[in-house]
PDB file of C-alpha atoms in Angstrom:
ATOM      1  CA  MET A   1      56.015  -3.406 -45.223  1.00  0.00           C
ATOM      2  CA  THR A   2      58.902  -1.747 -47.001  1.00  0.00           C
ATOM      3  CA  ARG A   3      61.316  -3.738 -44.859  1.00  0.00           C
ATOM      4  CA  LEU A   4      59.788  -7.000 -46.047  1.00  0.00           C
ATOM      5  CA  LEU A   5      60.139  -6.126 -49.740  1.00  0.00           C
ATOM      6  CA  PRO A   6      63.900  -6.829 -50.046  1.00  0.00           C
ATOM      7  CA  LEU A   7      63.393 -10.119 -48.270  1.00  0.00           C
ATOM      8  CA  PHE A   8      60.670 -10.944 -50.748  1.00  0.00           C
ATOM      9  CA  PHE A   9      62.988 -10.314 -53.711  1.00  0.00           C
ATOM     10  CA  VAL A  10      65.703 -12.487 -52.224  1.00  0.00           C
ATOM     11  CA  ALA A  11      63.254 -15.347 -51.748  1.00  0.00           C
ATOM     12  CA  VAL A  12      61.374 -15.019 -55.066  1.00  0.00           C
ATOM     13  CA  LEU A  13      64.075 -14.122 -57.656  1.00  0.00           C
ATOM     14  CA  PRO A  14      66.084 -17.314 -57.632  1.00  0.00           C
ATOM     15  CA  ALA A  15      63.013 -19.552 -57.946  1.00  0.00           C
ATOM     16  CA  PRO A  16      61.923 -18.483 -61.488  1.00  0.00           C
ATOM     17  CA  ALA A  17      65.511 -18.645 -62.750  1.00  0.00           C
ATOM     18  CA  LEU A  18      65.768 -22.222 -61.693  1.00  0.00           C
ATOM     19  CA  ALA A  19      62.324 -23.087 -63.097  1.00  0.00           C
ATOM     20  CA  ALA A  20      62.975 -21.632 -66.594  1.00  0.00           C
ATOM     21  CA  GLY A  21      65.554 -24.169 -67.467  1.00  0.00           C
ATOM     22  CA  ASP A  22      67.395 -23.266 -70.780  1.00  0.00           C
ATOM     23  CA  LYS A  23      65.767 -19.859 -71.456  1.00  0.00           C
ATOM     24  CA  PRO A  24      67.467 -16.802 -70.034  1.00  0.00           C
ATOM     25  CA  PHE A  25      65.547 -15.381 -67.095  1.00  0.00           C
ATOM     26  CA  PHE A  26      65.635 -11.691 -68.203  1.00  0.00           C
ATOM     27  CA  SER A  27      64.028 -12.256 -71.565  1.00  0.00           C
ATOM     28  CA  LEU A  28      60.462 -11.326 -72.513  1.00  0.00           C
ATOM     29  CA  ALA A  29      59.998 -14.866 -73.744  1.00  0.00           C
ATOM     30  CA  ASN A  30      60.324 -16.160 -70.219  1.00  0.00           C
ATOM     31  CA  THR A  31      56.861 -16.153 -68.636  1.00  0.00           C
ATOM     32  CA  ASP A  32      58.294 -16.225 -65.178  1.00  0.00           C
ATOM     33  CA  PHE A  33      60.083 -12.930 -65.855  1.00  0.00           C
ATOM     34  CA  ILE A  34      56.864 -11.397 -67.243  1.00  0.00           C
ATOM     35  CA  VAL A  35      54.949 -12.539 -64.160  1.00  0.00           C
ATOM     36  CA  LEU A  36      57.703 -11.093 -61.965  1.00  0.00           C
ATOM     37  CA  LEU A  37      57.545  -7.757 -63.825  1.00  0.00           C
ATOM     38  CA  ALA A  38      53.750  -7.676 -63.575  1.00  0.00           C
ATOM     39  CA  PHE A  39      53.977  -8.426 -59.900  1.00  0.00           C
ATOM     40  CA  LEU A  40      56.560  -5.704 -59.320  1.00  0.00           C
ATOM     41  CA  LEU A  41      54.478  -3.275 -61.373  1.00  0.00           C
ATOM     42  CA  PHE A  42      51.429  -4.213 -59.295  1.00  0.00           C
ATOM     43  CA  ILE A  43      53.387  -3.608 -56.098  1.00  0.00           C
ATOM     44  CA  ALA A  44      54.656  -0.267 -57.493  1.00  0.00           C
ATOM     45  CA  VAL A  45      51.096   0.813 -58.375  1.00  0.00           C
ATOM     46  CA  LEU A  46      50.017  -0.101 -54.876  1.00  0.00           C
ATOM     47  CA  PHE A  47      52.810   2.017 -53.409  1.00  0.00           C
ATOM     48  CA  TYR A  48      52.128   4.858 -55.868  1.00  0.00           C
ATOM     49  CA  PHE A  49      48.485   5.080 -54.816  1.00  0.00           C
ATOM     50  CA  LYS A  50      49.584   4.686 -51.183  1.00  0.00           C
ATOM     51  CA  VAL A  51      47.496   1.580 -50.698  1.00  0.00           C
ATOM     52  CA  PRO A  52      49.675   0.307 -47.815  1.00  0.00           C
ATOM     53  CA  GLY A  53      49.165   3.668 -46.088  1.00  0.00           C
ATOM     54  CA  LEU A  54      45.452   3.500 -46.820  1.00  0.00           C
ATOM     55  CA  LEU A  55      45.319  -0.069 -45.570  1.00  0.00           C
ATOM     56  CA  GLY A  56      47.330   0.947 -42.499  1.00  0.00           C
ATOM     57  CA  GLY A  57      45.008   3.914 -41.957  1.00  0.00           C
ATOM     58  CA  MET A  58      41.977   1.703 -42.365  1.00  0.00           C
ATOM     59  CA  LEU A  59      43.458  -0.817 -39.965  1.00  0.00           C
ATOM     60  CA  ASP A  60      44.333   1.993 -37.524  1.00  0.00           C
ATOM     61  CA  LYS A  61      40.818   3.373 -37.889  1.00  0.00           C
ATOM     62  CA  ARG A  62      39.394  -0.104 -37.343  1.00  0.00           C
ATOM     63  CA  ALA A  63      41.674  -0.518 -34.317  1.00  0.00           C
ATOM     64  CA  GLU A  64      40.487   2.829 -32.937  1.00  0.00           C
ATOM     65  CA  THR A  65      36.872   1.777 -33.539  1.00  0.00           C
ATOM     66  CA  ILE A  66      37.499  -1.514 -31.799  1.00  0.00           C
ATOM     67  CA  GLN A  67      39.249   0.293 -28.939  1.00  0.00           C
ATOM     68  CA  ALA A  68      36.334   2.725 -28.660  1.00  0.00           C
ATOM     69  CA  GLU A  69      33.903  -0.188 -28.633  1.00  0.00           C
ATOM     70  CA  LEU A  70      36.004  -1.914 -25.982  1.00  0.00           C
ATOM     71  CA  ASP A  71      36.084   1.281 -23.911  1.00  0.00           C
ATOM     72  CA  GLU A  72      32.337   1.655 -24.315  1.00  0.00           C
ATOM     73  CA  ALA A  73      31.812  -1.994 -23.395  1.00  0.00           C
ATOM     74  CA  LYS A  74      34.032  -1.496 -20.358  1.00  0.00           C
ATOM     75  CA  ALA A  75      32.060   1.590 -19.334  1.00  0.00           C
ATOM     76  CA  LEU A  76      28.794  -0.296 -19.860  1.00  0.00           C
ATOM     77  CA  ARG A  77      30.134  -3.187 -17.813  1.00  0.00           C
ATOM     78  CA  GLU A  78      31.102  -0.834 -14.981  1.00  0.00           C
ATOM     79  CA  GLU A  79      27.685   0.820 -15.179  1.00  0.00           C
ATOM     80  CA  ALA A  80      26.022  -2.598 -15.160  1.00  0.00           C
ATOM     81  CA  GLN A  81      28.090  -3.616 -12.128  1.00  0.00           C
ATOM     82  CA  THR A  82      27.104  -0.379 -10.391  1.00  0.00           C
ATOM     83  CA  LEU A  83      23.440  -1.012 -11.207  1.00  0.00           C
ATOM     84  CA  LEU A  84      23.772  -4.625 -10.066  1.00  0.00           C
ATOM     85  CA  ALA A  85      25.317  -3.503  -6.773  1.00  0.00           C
ATOM     86  CA  SER A  86      22.572  -0.906  -6.389  1.00  0.00           C
ATOM     87  CA  TYR A  87      19.842  -3.475  -7.067  1.00  0.00           C
ATOM     88  CA  GLU A  88      21.477  -5.971  -4.717  1.00  0.00           C
ATOM     89  CA  ARG A  89      21.622  -3.279  -2.024  1.00  0.00           C
ATOM     90  CA  LYS A  90      17.974  -2.388  -2.672  1.00  0.00           C
ATOM     91  CA  GLN A  91      17.037  -6.079  -2.619  1.00  0.00           C
ATOM     92  CA  LYS A  92      18.823  -6.457   0.717  1.00  0.00           C
ATOM     93  CA  GLU A  93      17.014  -3.390   2.079  1.00  0.00           C
ATOM     94  CA  VAL A  94      13.679  -4.732   0.836  1.00  0.00           C
ATOM     95  CA  ALA A  95      14.429  -8.126   2.390  1.00  0.00           C
ATOM     96  CA  GLU A  96      15.284  -6.452   5.709  1.00  0.00           C
ATOM     97  CA  GLN A  97      12.124  -4.348   5.502  1.00  0.00           C
ATOM     98  CA  ALA A  98      10.097  -7.474   4.739  1.00  0.00           C
ATOM     99  CA  GLU A  99      11.637  -9.198   7.765  1.00  0.00           C
ATOM    100  CA  ARG A 100      10.767  -6.183   9.916  1.00  0.00           C
ATOM    101  CA  ILE A 101       7.205  -6.189   8.569  1.00  0.00           C
ATOM    102  CA  VAL A 102       6.867  -9.924   9.260  1.00  0.00           C
ATOM    103  CA  ALA A 103       8.289  -9.472  12.769  1.00  0.00           C
ATOM    104  CA  ASP A 104       5.931  -6.542  13.403  1.00  0.00           C
ATOM    105  CA  ALA A 105       3.017  -8.566  12.055  1.00  0.00           C
ATOM    106  CA  LYS A 106       3.933 -11.481  14.343  1.00  0.00           C
ATOM    107  CA  ARG A 107       4.144  -9.147  17.341  1.00  0.00           C
ATOM    108  CA  ASP A 108       0.840  -7.545  16.395  1.00  0.00           C
ATOM    109  CA  ALA A 109      -0.760 -10.965  15.912  1.00  0.00           C
ATOM    110  CA  GLU A 110       0.545 -12.157  19.291  1.00  0.00           C
ATOM    111  CA  ALA A 111      -0.680  -8.956  20.948  1.00  0.00           C
ATOM    112  CA  ALA A 112      -4.050  -9.341  19.229  1.00  0.00           C
ATOM    113  CA  ALA A 113      -4.230 -12.980  20.365  1.00  0.00           C
ATOM    114  CA  GLU A 114      -3.407 -11.957  23.940  1.00  0.00           C
ATOM    115  CA  GLN A 115      -5.997  -9.168  23.764  1.00  0.00           C
ATOM    116  CA  ALA A 116      -8.538 -11.620  22.348  1.00  0.00           C
ATOM    117  CA  LYS A 117      -7.778 -14.038  25.218  1.00  0.00           C
ATOM    118  CA  GLU A 118      -8.227 -11.247  27.749  1.00  0.00           C
ATOM    119  CA  ASP A 119     -11.433 -10.091  26.043  1.00  0.00           C
ATOM    120  CA  LEU A 120     -12.674 -13.691  25.988  1.00  0.00           C
ATOM    121  CA  LYS A 121     -11.871 -14.113  29.689  1.00  0.00           C
ATOM    122  CA  THR A 122     -13.672 -10.846  30.461  1.00  0.00           C
ATOM    123  CA  SER A 123     -16.641 -11.859  28.331  1.00  0.00           C
ATOM    124  CA  ILE A 124     -16.800 -15.294  29.968  1.00  0.00           C
ATOM    125  CA  ALA A 125     -16.559 -13.692  33.413  1.00  0.00           C
ATOM    126  CA  ARG A 126     -19.379 -11.281  32.500  1.00  0.00           C
ATOM    127  CA  ARG A 127     -21.522 -14.104  31.175  1.00  0.00           C
ATOM    128  CA  VAL A 128     -20.812 -16.266  34.227  1.00  0.00           C
ATOM    129  CA  GLN A 129     -21.714 -13.307  36.472  1.00  0.00           C
ATOM    130  CA  ALA A 130     -24.864 -12.667  34.457  1.00  0.00           C
ATOM    131  CA  ALA A 131     -25.776 -16.359  34.674  1.00  0.00           C
ATOM    132  CA  GLU A 132     -25.096 -16.358  38.417  1.00  0.00           C
ATOM    133  CA  ASP A 133     -27.221 -13.210  38.763  1.00  0.00           C
ATOM    134  CA  GLN A 134     -30.015 -14.850  36.781  1.00  0.00           C
ATOM    135  CA  ILE A 135     -29.715 -17.989  38.875  1.00  0.00           C
ATOM    136  CA  ALA A 136     -29.785 -15.918  42.094  1.00  0.00           C
ATOM    137  CA  SER A 137     -32.769 -13.947  40.805  1.00  0.00           C
ATOM    138  CA  ALA A 138     -34.564 -17.113  39.787  1.00  0.00           C
ATOM    139  CA  GLU A 139     -33.700 -18.648  43.153  1.00  0.00           C
ATOM    140  CA  ALA A 140     -34.957 -15.544  44.987  1.00  0.00           C
ATOM    141  CA  GLY A 141     -38.095 -15.582  42.839  1.00  0.00           C
ATOM    142  CA  ALA A 142     -38.631 -19.261  43.586  1.00  0.00           C
ATOM    143  CA  VAL A 143     -38.075 -18.702  47.324  1.00  0.00           C
ATOM    144  CA  LYS A 144     -40.499 -15.749  47.266  1.00  0.00           C
ATOM    145  CA  GLU A 145     -43.026 -17.789  45.343  1.00  0.00           C
ATOM    146  CA  VAL A 146     -42.617 -20.661  47.797  1.00  0.00           C
ATOM    147  CA  ARG A 147     -43.009 -18.222  50.738  1.00  0.00           C
ATOM    148  CA  ASP A 148     -46.002 -16.561  49.127  1.00  0.00           C
ATOM    149  CA  ARG A 149     -47.516 -19.962  48.472  1.00  0.00           C
ATOM    150  CA  ALA A 150     -46.689 -21.051  52.052  1.00  0.00           C
ATOM    151  CA  VAL A 151     -48.217 -17.831  53.425  1.00  0.00           C
ATOM    152  CA  SER A 152     -51.300 -18.378  51.265  1.00  0.00           C
ATOM    153  CA  VAL A 153     -51.576 -21.975  52.418  1.00  0.00           C
ATOM    154  CA  ALA A 154     -50.980 -20.931  56.046  1.00  0.00           C
ATOM    155  CA  ILE A 155     -53.572 -18.161  55.786  1.00  0.00           C
ATOM    156  CA  ALA A 156     -56.052 -20.538  54.187  1.00  0.00           C
ATOM    157  CA  ALA A 157     -55.346 -23.154  56.863  1.00  0.00           C
ATOM    158  CA  ALA A 158     -55.539 -20.569  59.597  1.00  0.00           C
ATOM    159  CA  ALA A 159     -58.783 -19.264  58.122  1.00  0.00           C
ATOM    160  CA  GLU A 160     -60.252 -22.763  58.122  1.00  0.00           C
ATOM    161  CA  VAL A 161     -59.065 -23.424  61.667  1.00  0.00           C
ATOM    162  CA  ILE A 162     -60.323 -20.055  62.880  1.00  0.00           C
ATOM    163  CA  ALA A 163     -63.588 -20.475  60.993  1.00  0.00           C
ATOM    164  CA  ALA A 164     -64.096 -23.898  62.535  1.00  0.00           C
ATOM    165  CA  LYS A 165     -63.202 -22.888  66.105  1.00  0.00           C
ATOM    166  CA  THR A 166     -64.598 -19.344  66.271  1.00  0.00           C
ATOM    167  CA  SER A 167     -68.072 -18.133  66.207  1.00  0.00           C
ATOM    168  CA  ALA A 168     -69.426 -15.366  64.012  1.00  0.00           C
ATOM    169  CA  ALA A 169     -69.236 -12.799  66.828  1.00  0.00           C
ATOM    170  CA  ASP A 170     -65.597 -13.670  67.520  1.00  0.00           C
ATOM    171  CA  GLN A 171     -64.819 -13.384  63.812  1.00  0.00           C
ATOM    172  CA  ASN A 172     -66.355  -9.910  63.659  1.00  0.00           C
ATOM    173  CA  SER A 173     -64.349  -8.732  66.672  1.00  0.00           C
ATOM    174  CA  LEU A 174     -61.127 -10.091  65.117  1.00  0.00           C
ATOM    175  CA  ILE A 175     -61.869  -8.219  61.901  1.00  0.00           C
ATOM    176  CA  ASP A 176     -62.514  -5.026  63.840  1.00  0.00           C
ATOM    177  CA  ASP A 177     -59.205  -5.434  65.740  1.00  0.00           C
ATOM    178  CA  ALA A 178     -57.326  -5.985  62.484  1.00  0.00           C
ATOM    179  CA  ILE A 179     -58.872  -2.869  60.970  1.00  0.00           C
ATOM    180  CA  GLU A 180     -57.858  -0.835  64.003  1.00  0.00           C
ATOM    181  CA  GLN A 181     -54.283  -2.135  63.853  1.00  0.00           C
ATOM    182  CA  VAL A 182     -54.024  -1.318  60.172  1.00  0.00           C
ATOM    183  CA  GLY A 183     -55.491   2.123  60.769  1.00  0.00           C
ATOM    184  CA  SER A 184     -53.060   2.892  63.631  1.00  0.00           C
ATOM    185  CA  LYS A 185     -50.063   1.700  61.608  1.00  0.00           C
ATOM    186  CA  LEU A 186     -51.021   3.758  58.578  1.00  0.00           C
ATOM    187  CA  HIS A 187     -51.525   7.076  60.504  1.00  0.00           C
TER     188      HIS A 187
END
């Protein structure tokens, strides 16, 4: 600032002298001179109270504050980038874990489907076997019933034939023979 002051005087001093016209420049009647003196006095008061130093200090303090804020912003930015990288890494890990879970679930579902197919085949085989057993049992029952019925019919027919062709004495001897055969087979 003090280097600019001589330059200021060189630029400002000739201008009021030319503007005053016929009045001498260094007279108290010349308003331009009075304004120049007031301005110089103002500048001197500013220098006396060290206003340029105060302004410089304030500007330096403001610059330090701005630099501190910039440093803090830079640190916050780095921290934010670190957090972002951390979250991206965690997101990637979660995505991989989700893919593993989905793959495991698919494998489990396929295994469960295969097991269900096997269980269904086993169940169908059991039911078919049970149905075949029931059919065989029903068939055996029907055959037995038919045999029993045929035996009953044959016995009834034989009884009618025997009753028609045999006399009462022959019938009694046949009954006695049958009783003897049963008795010998039981003892």
